[in-house]
CSV table of C-alpha atoms in Angstrom, one decimal:
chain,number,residue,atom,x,y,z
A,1,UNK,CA,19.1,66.2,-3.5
A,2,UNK,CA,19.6,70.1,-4.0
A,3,UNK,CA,21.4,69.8,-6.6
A,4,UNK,CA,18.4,68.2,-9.0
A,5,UNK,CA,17.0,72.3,-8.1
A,6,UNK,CA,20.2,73.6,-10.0
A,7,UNK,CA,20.2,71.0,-12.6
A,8,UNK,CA,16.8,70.4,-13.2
A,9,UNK,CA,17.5,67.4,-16.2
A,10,UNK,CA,20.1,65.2,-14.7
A,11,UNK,CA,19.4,61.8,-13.5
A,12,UNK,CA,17.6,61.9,-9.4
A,13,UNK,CA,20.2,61.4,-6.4
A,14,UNK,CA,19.3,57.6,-5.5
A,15,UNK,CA,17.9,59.6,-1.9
A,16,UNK,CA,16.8,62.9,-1.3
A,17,UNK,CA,18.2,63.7,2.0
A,18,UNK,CA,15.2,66.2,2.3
A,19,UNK,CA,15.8,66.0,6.7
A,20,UNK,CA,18.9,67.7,6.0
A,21,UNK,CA,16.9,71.0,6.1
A,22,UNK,CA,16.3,70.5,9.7
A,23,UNK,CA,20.2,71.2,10.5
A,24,UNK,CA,19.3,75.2,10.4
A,25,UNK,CA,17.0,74.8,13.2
A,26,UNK,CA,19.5,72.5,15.2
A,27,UNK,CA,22.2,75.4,14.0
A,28,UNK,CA,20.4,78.3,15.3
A,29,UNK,CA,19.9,76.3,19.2
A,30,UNK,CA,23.3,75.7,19.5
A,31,UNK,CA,23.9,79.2,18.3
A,32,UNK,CA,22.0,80.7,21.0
A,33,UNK,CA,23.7,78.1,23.6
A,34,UNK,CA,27.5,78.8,22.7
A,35,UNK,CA,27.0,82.4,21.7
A,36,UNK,CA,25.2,83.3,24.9
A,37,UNK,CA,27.9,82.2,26.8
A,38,UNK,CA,30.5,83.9,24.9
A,39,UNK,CA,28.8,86.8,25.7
A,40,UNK,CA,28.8,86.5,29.2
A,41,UNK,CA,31.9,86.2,29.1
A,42,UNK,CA,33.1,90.0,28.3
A,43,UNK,CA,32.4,92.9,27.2
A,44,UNK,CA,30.4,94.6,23.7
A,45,UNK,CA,33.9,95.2,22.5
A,46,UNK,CA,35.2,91.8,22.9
A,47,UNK,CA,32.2,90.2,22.0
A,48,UNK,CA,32.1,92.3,18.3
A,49,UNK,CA,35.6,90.9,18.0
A,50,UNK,CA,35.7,87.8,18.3
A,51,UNK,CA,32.3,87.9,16.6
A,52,UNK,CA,34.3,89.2,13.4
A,53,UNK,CA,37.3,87.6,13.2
A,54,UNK,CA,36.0,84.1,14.0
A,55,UNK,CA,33.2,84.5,11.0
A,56,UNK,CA,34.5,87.0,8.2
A,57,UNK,CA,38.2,85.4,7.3
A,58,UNK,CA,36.6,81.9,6.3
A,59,UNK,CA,33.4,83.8,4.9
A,60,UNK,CA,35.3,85.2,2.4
A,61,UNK,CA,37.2,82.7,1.5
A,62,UNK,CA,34.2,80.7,1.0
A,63,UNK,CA,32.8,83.1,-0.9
A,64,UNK,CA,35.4,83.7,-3.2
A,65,UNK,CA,35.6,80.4,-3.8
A,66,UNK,CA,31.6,80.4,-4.6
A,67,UNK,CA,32.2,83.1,-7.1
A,68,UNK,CA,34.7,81.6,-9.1
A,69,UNK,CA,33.0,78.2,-9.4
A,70,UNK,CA,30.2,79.7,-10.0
A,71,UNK,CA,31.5,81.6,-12.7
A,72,UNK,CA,34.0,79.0,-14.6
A,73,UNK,CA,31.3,76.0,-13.9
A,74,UNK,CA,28.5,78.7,-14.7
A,75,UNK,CA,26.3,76.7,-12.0
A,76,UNK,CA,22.6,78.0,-12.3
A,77,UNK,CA,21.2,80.4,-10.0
A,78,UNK,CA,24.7,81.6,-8.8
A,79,UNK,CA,24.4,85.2,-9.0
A,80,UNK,CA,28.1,86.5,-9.8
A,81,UNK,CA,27.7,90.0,-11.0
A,82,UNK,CA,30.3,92.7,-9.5
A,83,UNK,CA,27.5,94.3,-7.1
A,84,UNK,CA,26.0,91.2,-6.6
A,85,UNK,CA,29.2,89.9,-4.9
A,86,UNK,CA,30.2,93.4,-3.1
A,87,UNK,CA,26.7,93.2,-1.0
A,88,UNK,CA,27.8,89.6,-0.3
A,89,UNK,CA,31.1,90.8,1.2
A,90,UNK,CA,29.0,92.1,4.1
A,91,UNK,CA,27.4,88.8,5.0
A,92,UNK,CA,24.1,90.6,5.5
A,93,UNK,CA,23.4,91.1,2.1
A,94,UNK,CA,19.7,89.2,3.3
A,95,UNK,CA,18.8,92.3,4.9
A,96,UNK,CA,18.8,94.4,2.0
A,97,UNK,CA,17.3,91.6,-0.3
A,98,UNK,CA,20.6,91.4,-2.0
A,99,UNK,CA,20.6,87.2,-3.8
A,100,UNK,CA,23.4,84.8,-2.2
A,101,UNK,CA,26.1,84.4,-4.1
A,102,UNK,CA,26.0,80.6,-2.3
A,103,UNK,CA,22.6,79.7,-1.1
A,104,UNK,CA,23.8,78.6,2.4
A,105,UNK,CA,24.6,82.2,3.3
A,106,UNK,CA,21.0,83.3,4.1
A,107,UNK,CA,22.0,81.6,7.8
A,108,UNK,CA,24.6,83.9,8.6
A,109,UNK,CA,22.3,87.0,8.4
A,110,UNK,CA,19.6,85.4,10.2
A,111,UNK,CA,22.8,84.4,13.1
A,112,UNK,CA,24.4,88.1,13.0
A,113,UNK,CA,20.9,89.9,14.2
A,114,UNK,CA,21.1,87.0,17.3
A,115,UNK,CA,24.6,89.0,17.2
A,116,UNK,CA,23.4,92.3,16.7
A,117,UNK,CA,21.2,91.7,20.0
A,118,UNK,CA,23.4,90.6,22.0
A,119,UNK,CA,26.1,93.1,21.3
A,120,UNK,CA,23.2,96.3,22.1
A,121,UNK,CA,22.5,94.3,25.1
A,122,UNK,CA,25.9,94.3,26.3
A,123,UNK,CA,26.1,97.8,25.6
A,124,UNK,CA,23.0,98.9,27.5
A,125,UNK,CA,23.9,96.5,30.7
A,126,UNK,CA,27.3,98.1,30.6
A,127,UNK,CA,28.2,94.3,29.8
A,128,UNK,CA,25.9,92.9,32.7
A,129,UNK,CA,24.1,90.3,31.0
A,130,UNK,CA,22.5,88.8,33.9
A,131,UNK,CA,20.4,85.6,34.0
A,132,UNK,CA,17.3,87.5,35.2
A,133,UNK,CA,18.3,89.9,32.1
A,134,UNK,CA,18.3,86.9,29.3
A,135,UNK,CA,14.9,85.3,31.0
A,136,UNK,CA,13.4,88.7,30.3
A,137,UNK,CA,15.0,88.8,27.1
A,138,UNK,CA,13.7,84.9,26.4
A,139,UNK,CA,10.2,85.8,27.5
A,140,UNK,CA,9.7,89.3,25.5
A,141,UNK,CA,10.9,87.7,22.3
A,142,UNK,CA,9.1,84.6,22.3
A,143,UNK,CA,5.9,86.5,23.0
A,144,UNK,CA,6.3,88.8,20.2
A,145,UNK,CA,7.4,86.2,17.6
A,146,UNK,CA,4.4,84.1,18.5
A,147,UNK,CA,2.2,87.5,18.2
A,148,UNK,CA,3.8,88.0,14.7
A,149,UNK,CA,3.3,84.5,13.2
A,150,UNK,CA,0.1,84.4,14.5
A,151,UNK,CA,-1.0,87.8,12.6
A,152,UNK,CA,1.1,86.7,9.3
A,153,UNK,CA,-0.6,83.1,9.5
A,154,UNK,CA,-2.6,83.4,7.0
A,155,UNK,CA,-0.7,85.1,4.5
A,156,UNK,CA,2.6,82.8,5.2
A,157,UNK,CA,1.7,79.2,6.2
A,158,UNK,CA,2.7,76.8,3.9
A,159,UNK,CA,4.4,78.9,1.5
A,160,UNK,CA,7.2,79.4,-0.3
A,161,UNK,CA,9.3,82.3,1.1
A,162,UNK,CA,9.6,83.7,-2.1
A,163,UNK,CA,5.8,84.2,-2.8
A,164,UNK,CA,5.4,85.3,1.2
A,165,UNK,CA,4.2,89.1,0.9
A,166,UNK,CA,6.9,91.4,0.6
A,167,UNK,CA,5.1,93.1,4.0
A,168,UNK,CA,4.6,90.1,6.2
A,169,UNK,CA,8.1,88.7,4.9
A,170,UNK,CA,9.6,92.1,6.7
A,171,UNK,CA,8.2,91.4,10.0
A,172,UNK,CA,8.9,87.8,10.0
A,173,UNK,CA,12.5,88.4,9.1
A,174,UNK,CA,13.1,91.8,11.6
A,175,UNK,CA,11.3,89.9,14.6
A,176,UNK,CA,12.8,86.8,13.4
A,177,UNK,CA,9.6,84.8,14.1
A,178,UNK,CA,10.3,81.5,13.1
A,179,UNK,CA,13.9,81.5,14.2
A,180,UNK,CA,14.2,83.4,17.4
A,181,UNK,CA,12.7,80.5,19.7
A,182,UNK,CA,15.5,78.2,18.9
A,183,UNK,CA,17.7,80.6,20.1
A,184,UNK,CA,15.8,80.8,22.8
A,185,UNK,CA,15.4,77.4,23.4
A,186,UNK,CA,19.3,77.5,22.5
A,187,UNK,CA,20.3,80.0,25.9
A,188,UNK,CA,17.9,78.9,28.4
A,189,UNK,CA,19.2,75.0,27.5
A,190,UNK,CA,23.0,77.1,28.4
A,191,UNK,CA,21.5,78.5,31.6
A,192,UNK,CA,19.9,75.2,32.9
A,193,UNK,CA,23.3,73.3,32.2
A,194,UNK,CA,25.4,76.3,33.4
A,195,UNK,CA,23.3,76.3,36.9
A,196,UNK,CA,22.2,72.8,37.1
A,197,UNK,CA,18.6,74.2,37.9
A,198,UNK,CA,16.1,73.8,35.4
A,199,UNK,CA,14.7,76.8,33.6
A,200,UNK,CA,10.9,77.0,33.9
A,201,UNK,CA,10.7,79.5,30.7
A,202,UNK,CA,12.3,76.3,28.5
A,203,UNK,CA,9.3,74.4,28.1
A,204,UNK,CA,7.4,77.6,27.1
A,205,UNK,CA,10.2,78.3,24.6
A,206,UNK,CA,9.9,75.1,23.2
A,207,UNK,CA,6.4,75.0,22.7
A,208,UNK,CA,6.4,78.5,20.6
A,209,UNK,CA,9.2,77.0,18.2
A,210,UNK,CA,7.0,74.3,17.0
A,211,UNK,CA,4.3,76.9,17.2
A,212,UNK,CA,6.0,79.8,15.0
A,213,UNK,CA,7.2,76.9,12.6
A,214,UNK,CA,3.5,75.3,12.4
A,215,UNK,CA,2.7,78.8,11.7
A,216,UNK,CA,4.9,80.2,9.3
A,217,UNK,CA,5.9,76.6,7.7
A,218,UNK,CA,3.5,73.8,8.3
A,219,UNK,CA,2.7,71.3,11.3
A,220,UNK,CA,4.5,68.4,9.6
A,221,UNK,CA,7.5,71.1,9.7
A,222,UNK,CA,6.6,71.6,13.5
A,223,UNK,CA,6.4,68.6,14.4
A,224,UNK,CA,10.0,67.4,12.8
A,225,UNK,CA,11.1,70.7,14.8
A,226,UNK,CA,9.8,69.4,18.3
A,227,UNK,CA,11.6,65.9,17.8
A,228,UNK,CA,14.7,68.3,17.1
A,229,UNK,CA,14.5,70.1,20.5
A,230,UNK,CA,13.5,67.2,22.2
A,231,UNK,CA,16.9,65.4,20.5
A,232,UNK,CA,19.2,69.0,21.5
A,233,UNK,CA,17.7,69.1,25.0
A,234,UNK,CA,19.0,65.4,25.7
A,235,UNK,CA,22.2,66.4,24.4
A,236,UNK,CA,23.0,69.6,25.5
A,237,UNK,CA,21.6,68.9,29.7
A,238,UNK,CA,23.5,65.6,29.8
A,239,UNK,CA,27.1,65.9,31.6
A,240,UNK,CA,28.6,63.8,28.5
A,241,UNK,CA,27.4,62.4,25.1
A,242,UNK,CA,30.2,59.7,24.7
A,243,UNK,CA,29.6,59.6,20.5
A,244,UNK,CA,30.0,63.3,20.2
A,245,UNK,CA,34.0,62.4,21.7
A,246,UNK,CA,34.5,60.3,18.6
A,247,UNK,CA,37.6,61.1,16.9
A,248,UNK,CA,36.0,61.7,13.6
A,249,UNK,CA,33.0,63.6,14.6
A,250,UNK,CA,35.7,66.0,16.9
A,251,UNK,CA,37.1,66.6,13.0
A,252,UNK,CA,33.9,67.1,11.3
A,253,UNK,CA,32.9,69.8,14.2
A,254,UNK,CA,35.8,71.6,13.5
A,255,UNK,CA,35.8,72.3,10.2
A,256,UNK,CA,31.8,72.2,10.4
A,257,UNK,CA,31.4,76.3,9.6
A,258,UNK,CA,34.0,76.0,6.5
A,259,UNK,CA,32.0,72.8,5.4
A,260,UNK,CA,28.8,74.7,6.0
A,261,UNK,CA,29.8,77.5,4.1
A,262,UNK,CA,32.1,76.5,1.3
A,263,UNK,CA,30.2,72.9,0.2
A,264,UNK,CA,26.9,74.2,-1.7
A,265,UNK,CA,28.4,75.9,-5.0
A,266,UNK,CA,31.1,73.2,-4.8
A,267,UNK,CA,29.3,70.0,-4.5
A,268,UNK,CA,26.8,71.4,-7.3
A,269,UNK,CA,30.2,71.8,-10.0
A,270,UNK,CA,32.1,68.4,-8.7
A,271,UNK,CA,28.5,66.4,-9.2
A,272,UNK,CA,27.9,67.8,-12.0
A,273,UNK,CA,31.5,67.1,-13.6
A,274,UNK,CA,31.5,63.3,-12.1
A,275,UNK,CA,28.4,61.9,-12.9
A,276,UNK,CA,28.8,61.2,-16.1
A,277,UNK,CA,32.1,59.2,-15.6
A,278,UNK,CA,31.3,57.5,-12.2
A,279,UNK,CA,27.7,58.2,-12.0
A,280,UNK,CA,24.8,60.1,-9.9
A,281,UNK,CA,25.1,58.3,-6.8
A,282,UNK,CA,29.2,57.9,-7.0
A,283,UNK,CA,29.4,61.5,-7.6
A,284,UNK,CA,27.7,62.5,-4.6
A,285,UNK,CA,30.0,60.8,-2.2
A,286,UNK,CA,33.2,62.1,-4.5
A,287,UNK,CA,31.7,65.9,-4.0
A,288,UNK,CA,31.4,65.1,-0.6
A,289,UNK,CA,35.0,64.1,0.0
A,290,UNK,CA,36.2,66.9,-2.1
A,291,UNK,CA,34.2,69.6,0.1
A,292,UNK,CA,36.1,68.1,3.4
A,293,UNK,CA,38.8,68.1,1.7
A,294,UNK,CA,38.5,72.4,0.7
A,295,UNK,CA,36.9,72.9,4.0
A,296,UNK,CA,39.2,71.6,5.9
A,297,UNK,CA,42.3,74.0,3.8
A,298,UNK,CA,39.9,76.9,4.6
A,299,UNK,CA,39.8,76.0,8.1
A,300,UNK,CA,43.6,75.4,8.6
A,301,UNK,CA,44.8,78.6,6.3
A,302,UNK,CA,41.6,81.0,7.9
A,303,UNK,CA,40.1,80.1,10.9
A,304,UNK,CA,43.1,77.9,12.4
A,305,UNK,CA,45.7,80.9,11.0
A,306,UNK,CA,44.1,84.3,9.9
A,307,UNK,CA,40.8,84.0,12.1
A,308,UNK,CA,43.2,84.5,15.3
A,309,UNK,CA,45.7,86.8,13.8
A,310,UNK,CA,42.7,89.3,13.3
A,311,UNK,CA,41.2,88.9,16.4
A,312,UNK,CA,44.8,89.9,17.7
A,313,UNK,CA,45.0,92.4,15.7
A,314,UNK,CA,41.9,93.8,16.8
A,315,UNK,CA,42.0,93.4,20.0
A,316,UNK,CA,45.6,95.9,20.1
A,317,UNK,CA,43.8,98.3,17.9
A,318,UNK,CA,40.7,98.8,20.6
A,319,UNK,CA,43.1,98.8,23.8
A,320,UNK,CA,45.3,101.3,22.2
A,321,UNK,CA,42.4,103.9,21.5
A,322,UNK,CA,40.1,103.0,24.7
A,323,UNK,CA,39.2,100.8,27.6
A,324,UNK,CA,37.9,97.7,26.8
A,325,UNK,CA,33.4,97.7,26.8
């Protein structure tokens, strides 16, 4: 369905798959479930690490990749220039209102300032990340992105990002009010499981996600977000989802971030190329096939190989100069 955006006169996609959008918000929950626990799990030092090297090696072969599709296909809206592309190399390029090379990288920003947190937390527990510390945490932030949508309501709801004011668009994105309560919802889900005691701030965390996303997007979006929590909550507190075990979804899990991050610029060129020969709808299903087919080379070459080759690396580098945060 995206790709009608890029290539505004070709035929319709026989479905626009416009519920596909909905995957960020199901992203960022399990982001602050599985992240929240890696934290716990060691120190500032350890966590930047293995922070880095499990994100950057396949982020840049993705985005290489991005760049010279984008440039030999000469897909619209694929910003290629030198700078452009140097910005992108940081994955944060969103902070400093640098354009996405690929359009699915806005995410990754939004995922290293849950990082960013974490990490200063780490440091300023001396790597004690207690429960009490995350409820604390969980409470201040939902409380201040609820404060901030409510005061940009009127100047965001319903809008496009793009013609959000350049002011109110700041404080959404530094507070992260739209996405921070699925990450909350995302580590209180972690600490109910983790425990098997149910956390009393998780019904107040899920309320002020569909609240910020009413807010800042519109009910209808809210709504679609609530069913969403409701569906991860069922998942993530049950002791086993038996479909989740299939041997085919096991595969598309793994290679999920390289398929995330490499099949936008991609899909647009292969579409694009095929349709004409086999069709719109044909093509769609051929693009799909060729980006699991790329994303899973980028996961065996960079996250299977390099991803834990730099993490090693790392790791010797740090131990060698200090102790371990």
């Amino acid at each position: 369905g995206a790709y009608n955006s890029r290539y505004t006169g070709d035929p319709p996609a026989f479905y626009d798959v416009w519920w596909g959008a909905f995957g960020v918000s199901l992203f960022f929950m399990i982001s602050g479930f599985v992240i929240l626990m890696t934290a716990q799990a060691g120190g500032a030092t350890r966590f930047a690490i293995s922070r880095l090297a499990r994100l950057y090696p396949a982020y840049w072969a993705a985005l290489t990749i991005a760049v010279i599709v984008g440039a030999v296909v000469k897909v619209p809206g694929t910003p290629v220039s030198p700078g452009v592309v140097v910005a992108n190399l940081t994955m944060v390029q969103r902070w400093f209102f640098v354009d996405n090379v690929n359009d699915a990288f806005w995410t990754l920003a939004v995922e290293m300032q849950f990082y960013v947190l974490l990490f200063v937390l780490l440091l300023v527990t001396r790597a004690r990340l207690t429960d009490s510390v995350m409820r604390w945490v969980a409470a201040a932030w939902l409380v201040l992105a609820l404060a901030v949508a409510t005061v940009v309501y009127p100047h965001a709801h319903g809008l496009d990002p793009q013609l959000v004011p350049a002011s109110a668009k700041i404080l959404i994105n530094v507070i992260m009010a739209e996405y921070g309560p699925l990450f909350c919802v995302g580590m209180l889900a972690y600490l109910t499981r983790r425990h098997g005691r149910f956390e009393k701030l998780l019904p107040g965390a899920v309320c002020a996600a569909v609240l910020t996303a009413g807010l800042l997007e519109t009910w209808l979006h809210a709504m679609w977000v609530g069913c969403l929590c409701a569906v991860f909550l069922f998942v993530a507190l049950r002791k086993r989802t038996g479909p989740l075990l299939w041997a085919p979804i096991q595969w598309l899990g793994k290679i999920s971030y390289s398929l995330y991050v490499v099949h936008s610029i991609l899909g647009y060129a292969v579409i694009r190329y095929t349709w004409p020969i086999v069709g719109r709808n044909v093509a769609i299903f051929v693009a799909i096939g060729v980006a699991m087919v790329v994303s899973w080379t980028v996961w065996a070459v960079f996250e299977d190989r390099v991803s834990p080759w730099v993490r090693r690396k790392l790791t010797f580098a740090t131990a060698s100069r200090s102790p371990v945060v």
